[in-house]
PDB file of C-alpha atoms in Angstrom:
ATOM      1  CA  UNK A 525     -14.778 -25.963  40.501  1.00 54.00           C
ATOM      2  CA  UNK A 526     -14.001 -22.168  40.292  1.00 53.00           C
ATOM      3  CA  UNK A 527     -10.243 -23.249  42.277  1.00 54.00           C
ATOM      4  CA  UNK A 528      -9.875 -24.867  38.580  1.00 50.00           C
ATOM      5  CA  UNK A 529     -10.195 -22.497  36.573  1.00 49.00           C
ATOM      6  CA  UNK A 530      -8.001 -20.082  38.329  1.00 52.00           C
ATOM      7  CA  UNK A 531      -5.722 -22.771  38.020  1.00 52.00           C
ATOM      8  CA  UNK A 532      -5.025 -23.708  34.368  1.00 48.00           C
ATOM      9  CA  UNK A 533      -3.568 -22.030  31.606  1.00 50.00           C
ATOM     10  CA  UNK A 534      -4.716 -19.509  29.088  1.00 48.00           C
ATOM     11  CA  UNK A 535      -2.743 -20.025  26.396  1.00 49.00           C
ATOM     12  CA  UNK A 536      -4.837 -18.273  24.612  1.00 54.00           C
ATOM     13  CA  UNK A 537      -4.338 -14.452  26.087  1.00 47.00           C
ATOM     14  CA  UNK A 538      -0.873 -14.812  25.824  1.00 49.00           C
ATOM     15  CA  UNK A 539      -1.347 -15.137  22.334  1.00 47.00           C
ATOM     16  CA  UNK A 540      -3.133 -12.511  22.474  1.00 45.00           C
ATOM     17  CA  UNK A 541      -1.260 -10.758  24.259  1.00 45.00           C
ATOM     18  CA  UNK A 542       2.287 -11.801  21.691  1.00 47.00           C
ATOM     19  CA  UNK A 543      -0.491 -10.671  19.508  1.00 46.00           C
ATOM     20  CA  UNK A 544      -0.921  -7.329  20.565  1.00 46.00           C
ATOM     21  CA  UNK A 545       2.594  -6.175  20.882  1.00 51.00           C
ATOM     22  CA  UNK A 546       3.920  -7.642  17.051  1.00 39.00           C
ATOM     23  CA  UNK A 547       0.668  -5.704  16.338  1.00 43.00           C
ATOM     24  CA  UNK A 548       2.319  -2.465  17.776  1.00 45.00           C
ATOM     25  CA  UNK A 549       5.460  -3.251  16.435  1.00 48.00           C
ATOM     26  CA  UNK A 550       4.947  -3.177  13.780  1.00 47.00           C
ATOM     27  CA  UNK A 551       1.796  -2.496  11.989  1.00 44.00           C
ATOM     28  CA  UNK A 552       1.595   1.672  13.861  1.00 41.00           C
ATOM     29  CA  UNK A 553       4.805   2.700  13.165  1.00 43.00           C
ATOM     30  CA  UNK A 554       4.196   1.941   9.549  1.00 42.00           C
ATOM     31  CA  UNK A 555       0.384   3.526   9.142  1.00 42.00           C
ATOM     32  CA  UNK A 556       1.778   6.718  11.577  1.00 42.00           C
ATOM     33  CA  UNK A 557       4.548   7.158   8.589  1.00 42.00           C
ATOM     34  CA  UNK A 558       1.944   6.972   6.070  1.00 46.00           C
ATOM     35  CA  UNK A 559       0.652  10.270   7.141  1.00 45.00           C
ATOM     36  CA  UNK A 560       3.473  12.141   6.676  1.00 47.00           C
ATOM     37  CA  UNK A 561       5.133  14.022   3.602  1.00 46.00           C
ATOM     38  CA  UNK A 562       7.049  11.958   1.780  1.00 48.00           C
ATOM     39  CA  UNK A 563       9.610  14.229  -0.467  1.00 49.00           C
ATOM     40  CA  UNK A 564      11.322  12.947  -4.006  1.00 48.00           C
ATOM     41  CA  UNK A 565      14.670  12.459  -1.915  1.00 51.00           C
ATOM     42  CA  UNK A 566      13.081   9.624   0.270  1.00 52.00           C
ATOM     43  CA  UNK A 567      11.905   7.422  -3.264  1.00 53.00           C
ATOM     44  CA  UNK A 568      15.107   5.851  -3.559  1.00 53.00           C
ATOM     45  CA  UNK A 569      13.179   4.002  -6.765  1.00 56.00           C
ATOM     46  CA  UNK A 570      11.651   7.246  -7.565  1.00 45.00           C
ATOM     47  CA  UNK A 571      13.521   6.792 -11.757  1.00 66.00           C
ATOM     48  CA  UNK A 572      12.882   8.582 -14.168  1.00 90.00           C
ATOM     49  CA  UNK A 573      11.042  12.315 -14.016  1.00 89.00           C
ATOM     50  CA  UNK A 574       7.403  11.837 -14.694  1.00 90.00           C
ATOM     51  CA  UNK A 575       8.135   9.416 -11.746  1.00 92.00           C
ATOM     52  CA  UNK A 576       9.692  12.368  -9.945  1.00 91.00           C
ATOM     53  CA  UNK A 577       6.848  14.457 -10.576  1.00 93.00           C
ATOM     54  CA  UNK A 578       3.548  12.335 -10.113  1.00 94.00           C
ATOM     55  CA  UNK A 579       5.757  12.379  -6.388  1.00 94.00           C
ATOM     56  CA  UNK A 580       5.860  15.340  -5.140  1.00 94.00           C
ATOM     57  CA  UNK A 581       1.886  16.306  -7.487  1.00 95.00           C
ATOM     58  CA  UNK A 582       0.920  13.624  -5.295  1.00 95.00           C
ATOM     59  CA  UNK A 583       2.340  14.302  -1.846  1.00 96.00           C
ATOM     60  CA  UNK A 584       0.951  18.053  -2.756  1.00 96.00           C
ATOM     61  CA  UNK A 585      -2.739  17.295  -3.458  1.00 96.00           C
ATOM     62  CA  UNK A 586      -2.072  15.208   0.121  1.00 95.00           C
ATOM     63  CA  UNK A 587      -0.077  17.831   2.116  1.00 96.00           C
ATOM     64  CA  UNK A 588      -3.651  20.283   1.243  1.00 95.00           C
ATOM     65  CA  UNK A 589      -5.550  17.761   1.654  1.00 96.00           C
ATOM     66  CA  UNK A 590      -5.575  17.296   4.737  1.00 95.00           C
ATOM     67  CA  UNK A 591      -4.703  21.807   5.552  1.00 95.00           C
ATOM     68  CA  UNK A 592      -8.680  22.421   4.283  1.00 95.00           C
ATOM     69  CA  UNK A 593      -9.982  19.528   6.343  1.00 94.00           C
ATOM     70  CA  UNK A 594      -9.127  20.821   9.168  1.00 94.00           C
ATOM     71  CA  UNK A 595     -11.873  23.229  10.078  1.00 91.00           C
ATOM     72  CA  UNK A 596     -12.504  25.098  13.006  1.00 94.00           C
ATOM     73  CA  UNK A 597     -16.523  23.862  14.348  1.00 94.00           C
ATOM     74  CA  UNK A 598     -19.577  26.434  13.723  1.00 94.00           C
ATOM     75  CA  UNK A 599     -21.568  23.900  15.424  1.00 94.00           C
ATOM     76  CA  UNK A 600     -23.735  22.867  12.701  1.00 95.00           C
ATOM     77  CA  UNK A 601     -22.693  19.679  12.123  1.00 95.00           C
ATOM     78  CA  UNK A 602     -23.354  19.116   9.152  1.00 95.00           C
ATOM     79  CA  UNK A 603     -22.460  22.933   7.262  1.00 95.00           C
ATOM     80  CA  UNK A 604     -18.972  20.926   9.144  1.00 95.00           C
ATOM     81  CA  UNK A 605     -19.050  18.205   7.620  1.00 96.00           C
ATOM     82  CA  UNK A 606     -19.759  19.953   4.690  1.00 95.00           C
ATOM     83  CA  UNK A 607     -16.909  21.358   5.323  1.00 95.00           C
ATOM     84  CA  UNK A 608     -14.493  18.426   5.952  1.00 96.00           C
ATOM     85  CA  UNK A 609     -16.859  16.556   3.302  1.00 96.00           C
ATOM     86  CA  UNK A 610     -15.529  18.973   0.448  1.00 96.00           C
ATOM     87  CA  UNK A 611     -11.749  18.848   0.294  1.00 96.00           C
ATOM     88  CA  UNK A 612     -11.717  14.889   0.988  1.00 97.00           C
ATOM     89  CA  UNK A 613     -13.868  14.813  -2.195  1.00 97.00           C
ATOM     90  CA  UNK A 614     -11.293  17.296  -4.121  1.00 97.00           C
ATOM     91  CA  UNK A 615      -7.887  15.846  -2.893  1.00 97.00           C
ATOM     92  CA  UNK A 616      -9.668  12.489  -3.844  1.00 97.00           C
ATOM     93  CA  UNK A 617     -10.311  14.614  -7.735  1.00 97.00           C
ATOM     94  CA  UNK A 618      -6.891  15.785  -7.400  1.00 97.00           C
ATOM     95  CA  UNK A 619      -4.912  12.833  -7.125  1.00 97.00           C
ATOM     96  CA  UNK A 620      -7.412  11.427  -9.701  1.00 97.00           C
ATOM     97  CA  UNK A 621      -6.277  14.067 -12.137  1.00 97.00           C
ATOM     98  CA  UNK A 622      -1.880  12.826 -11.423  1.00 96.00           C
ATOM     99  CA  UNK A 623      -3.188   9.616 -12.806  1.00 96.00           C
ATOM    100  CA  UNK A 624      -4.726  10.509 -15.943  1.00 97.00           C
ATOM    101  CA  UNK A 625      -1.078  12.708 -16.250  1.00 96.00           C
ATOM    102  CA  UNK A 626       1.376  10.010 -15.346  1.00 96.00           C
ATOM    103  CA  UNK A 627      -0.099   6.376 -15.408  1.00 96.00           C
ATOM    104  CA  UNK A 628      -0.243   4.162 -17.990  1.00 95.00           C
ATOM    105  CA  UNK A 629      -2.275   2.251 -17.079  1.00 97.00           C
ATOM    106  CA  UNK A 630      -5.495   2.202 -18.702  1.00 97.00           C
ATOM    107  CA  UNK A 631      -8.267   0.235 -16.986  1.00 98.00           C
ATOM    108  CA  UNK A 632      -6.461   2.699 -13.731  1.00 97.00           C
ATOM    109  CA  UNK A 633      -7.145   5.992 -15.669  1.00 97.00           C
ATOM    110  CA  UNK A 634     -10.739   5.200 -16.757  1.00 98.00           C
ATOM    111  CA  UNK A 635     -11.617   4.394 -12.510  1.00 98.00           C
ATOM    112  CA  UNK A 636      -8.992   8.060 -12.257  1.00 97.00           C
ATOM    113  CA  UNK A 637     -11.895   9.880 -14.481  1.00 98.00           C
ATOM    114  CA  UNK A 638     -14.736   7.680 -12.335  1.00 97.00           C
ATOM    115  CA  UNK A 639     -13.213   8.844  -9.566  1.00 97.00           C
ATOM    116  CA  UNK A 640     -13.438  12.055 -11.078  1.00 97.00           C
ATOM    117  CA  UNK A 641     -16.285  12.502 -12.352  1.00 97.00           C
ATOM    118  CA  UNK A 642     -18.014  11.136  -9.230  1.00 97.00           C
ATOM    119  CA  UNK A 643     -16.478  12.888  -6.260  1.00 97.00           C
ATOM    120  CA  UNK A 644     -17.743  16.389  -8.452  1.00 96.00           C
ATOM    121  CA  UNK A 645     -21.068  15.287  -7.986  1.00 95.00           C
ATOM    122  CA  UNK A 646     -21.329  14.135  -4.451  1.00 96.00           C
ATOM    123  CA  UNK A 647     -19.613  17.256  -3.354  1.00 96.00           C
ATOM    124  CA  UNK A 648     -22.144  19.078  -5.474  1.00 95.00           C
ATOM    125  CA  UNK A 649     -24.894  17.637  -3.345  1.00 95.00           C
ATOM    126  CA  UNK A 650     -24.208  18.665  -0.263  1.00 96.00           C
ATOM    127  CA  UNK A 651     -23.280  22.112  -0.619  1.00 95.00           C
ATOM    128  CA  UNK A 652     -26.405  21.992  -2.341  1.00 95.00           C
ATOM    129  CA  UNK A 653     -27.660  20.081   0.881  1.00 95.00           C
ATOM    130  CA  UNK A 654     -26.768  22.552   2.992  1.00 95.00           C
ATOM    131  CA  UNK A 655     -28.322  25.868   0.025  1.00 94.00           C
ATOM    132  CA  UNK A 656     -24.714  27.066  -0.730  1.00 92.00           C
ATOM    133  CA  UNK A 657     -24.676  27.425  -4.740  1.00 90.00           C
ATOM    134  CA  UNK A 658     -22.708  24.900  -7.079  1.00 85.00           C
ATOM    135  CA  UNK A 659     -19.491  26.480  -9.157  1.00 78.00           C
ATOM    136  CA  UNK A 660     -19.338  25.589 -12.560  1.00 70.00           C
ATOM    137  CA  UNK A 661     -17.301  22.420 -13.468  1.00 61.00           C
ATOM    138  CA  UNK A 662     -14.248  23.457 -15.839  1.00 56.00           C
ATOM    139  CA  UNK A 663     -12.468  20.454 -17.362  1.00 56.00           C
ATOM    140  CA  UNK A 664     -10.111  18.360 -15.545  1.00 52.00           C
ATOM    141  CA  UNK A 665      -6.403  20.079 -16.316  1.00 54.00           C
ATOM    142  CA  UNK A 666      -4.937  16.600 -18.201  1.00 55.00           C
ATOM    143  CA  UNK A 667      -7.908  17.658 -20.965  1.00 52.00           C
ATOM    144  CA  UNK A 668      -7.050  20.270 -23.630  1.00 49.00           C
ATOM    145  CA  UNK A 669      -8.552  23.605 -23.515  1.00 47.00           C
ATOM    146  CA  UNK A 670     -11.225  23.938 -26.598  1.00 48.00           C
ATOM    147  CA  UNK A 671     -10.577  26.930 -27.824  1.00 47.00           C
ATOM    148  CA  UNK A 672     -13.073  27.895 -31.061  1.00 51.00           C
ATOM    149  CA  UNK A 673     -11.947  28.272 -34.339  1.00 53.00           C
ATOM    150  CA  UNK A 674     -10.994  31.218 -36.180  1.00 53.00           C
ATOM    151  CA  UNK A 675     -14.020  32.991 -37.650  1.00 52.00           C
ATOM    152  CA  UNK A 676     -13.047  34.084 -40.920  1.00 46.00           C
ATOM    153  CA  UNK A 677     -14.924  35.368 -42.838  1.00 46.00           C
ATOM    154  CA  UNK A 678     -13.298  36.175 -46.080  1.00 46.00           C
ATOM    155  CA  UNK A 679     -15.442  35.977 -48.792  1.00 44.00           C
ATOM    156  CA  UNK A 680     -15.070  32.076 -50.734  1.00 46.00           C
ATOM    157  CA  UNK A 681     -14.282  30.742 -47.190  1.00 45.00           C
ATOM    158  CA  UNK A 682     -15.741  28.596 -45.324  1.00 46.00           C
ATOM    159  CA  UNK A 683     -17.324  28.377 -41.480  1.00 44.00           C
ATOM    160  CA  UNK A 684     -16.574  26.020 -39.426  1.00 47.00           C
ATOM    161  CA  UNK A 685     -19.692  27.346 -37.429  1.00 45.00           C
ATOM    162  CA  UNK A 686     -23.110  24.785 -37.480  1.00 47.00           C
ATOM    163  CA  UNK A 687     -26.388  27.101 -39.600  1.00 48.00           C
ATOM    164  CA  UNK A 688     -28.216  28.592 -37.516  1.00 48.00           C
ATOM    165  CA  UNK A 689     -25.037  30.108 -34.896  1.00 45.00           C
ATOM    166  CA  UNK A 690     -24.912  33.220 -34.424  1.00 47.00           C
ATOM    167  CA  UNK A 691     -21.417  34.702 -35.221  1.00 44.00           C
TER     168      UNK A 691
END
């Protein structure tokens, strides 16, 4: 019986080898290229200023994230984990902000807003977990900054300041 098994062709092995060669030929190069920076000039479909700005800002955010994730190990696994994850989460925030600036799809814009909130909370939670102080958050750069109305103390003019608020 063992002599017979050795003589039987195994088409499954040949098919698997062929599949592996196809995977190497097509998938691996595209995966490698996906992590390279692609300047706008390499995007022939960049037809307008918004698309060009989007691609440039997104490439910059990805490059910053990848560079910031390359941390020197400290010997403290937890701190190293947080040091690598914070830029990863910040990269997601930066990319979501870019979507809010240029994206038009309302469903994706809502997802981008959720990413900003979720990733900001996770950064804060990780910092707290290793005893680092949590910094105050600022509004996303796509949102207008709140500027309090100028206070006019001329007689007869109404103030926009709620009662009980100190001037």
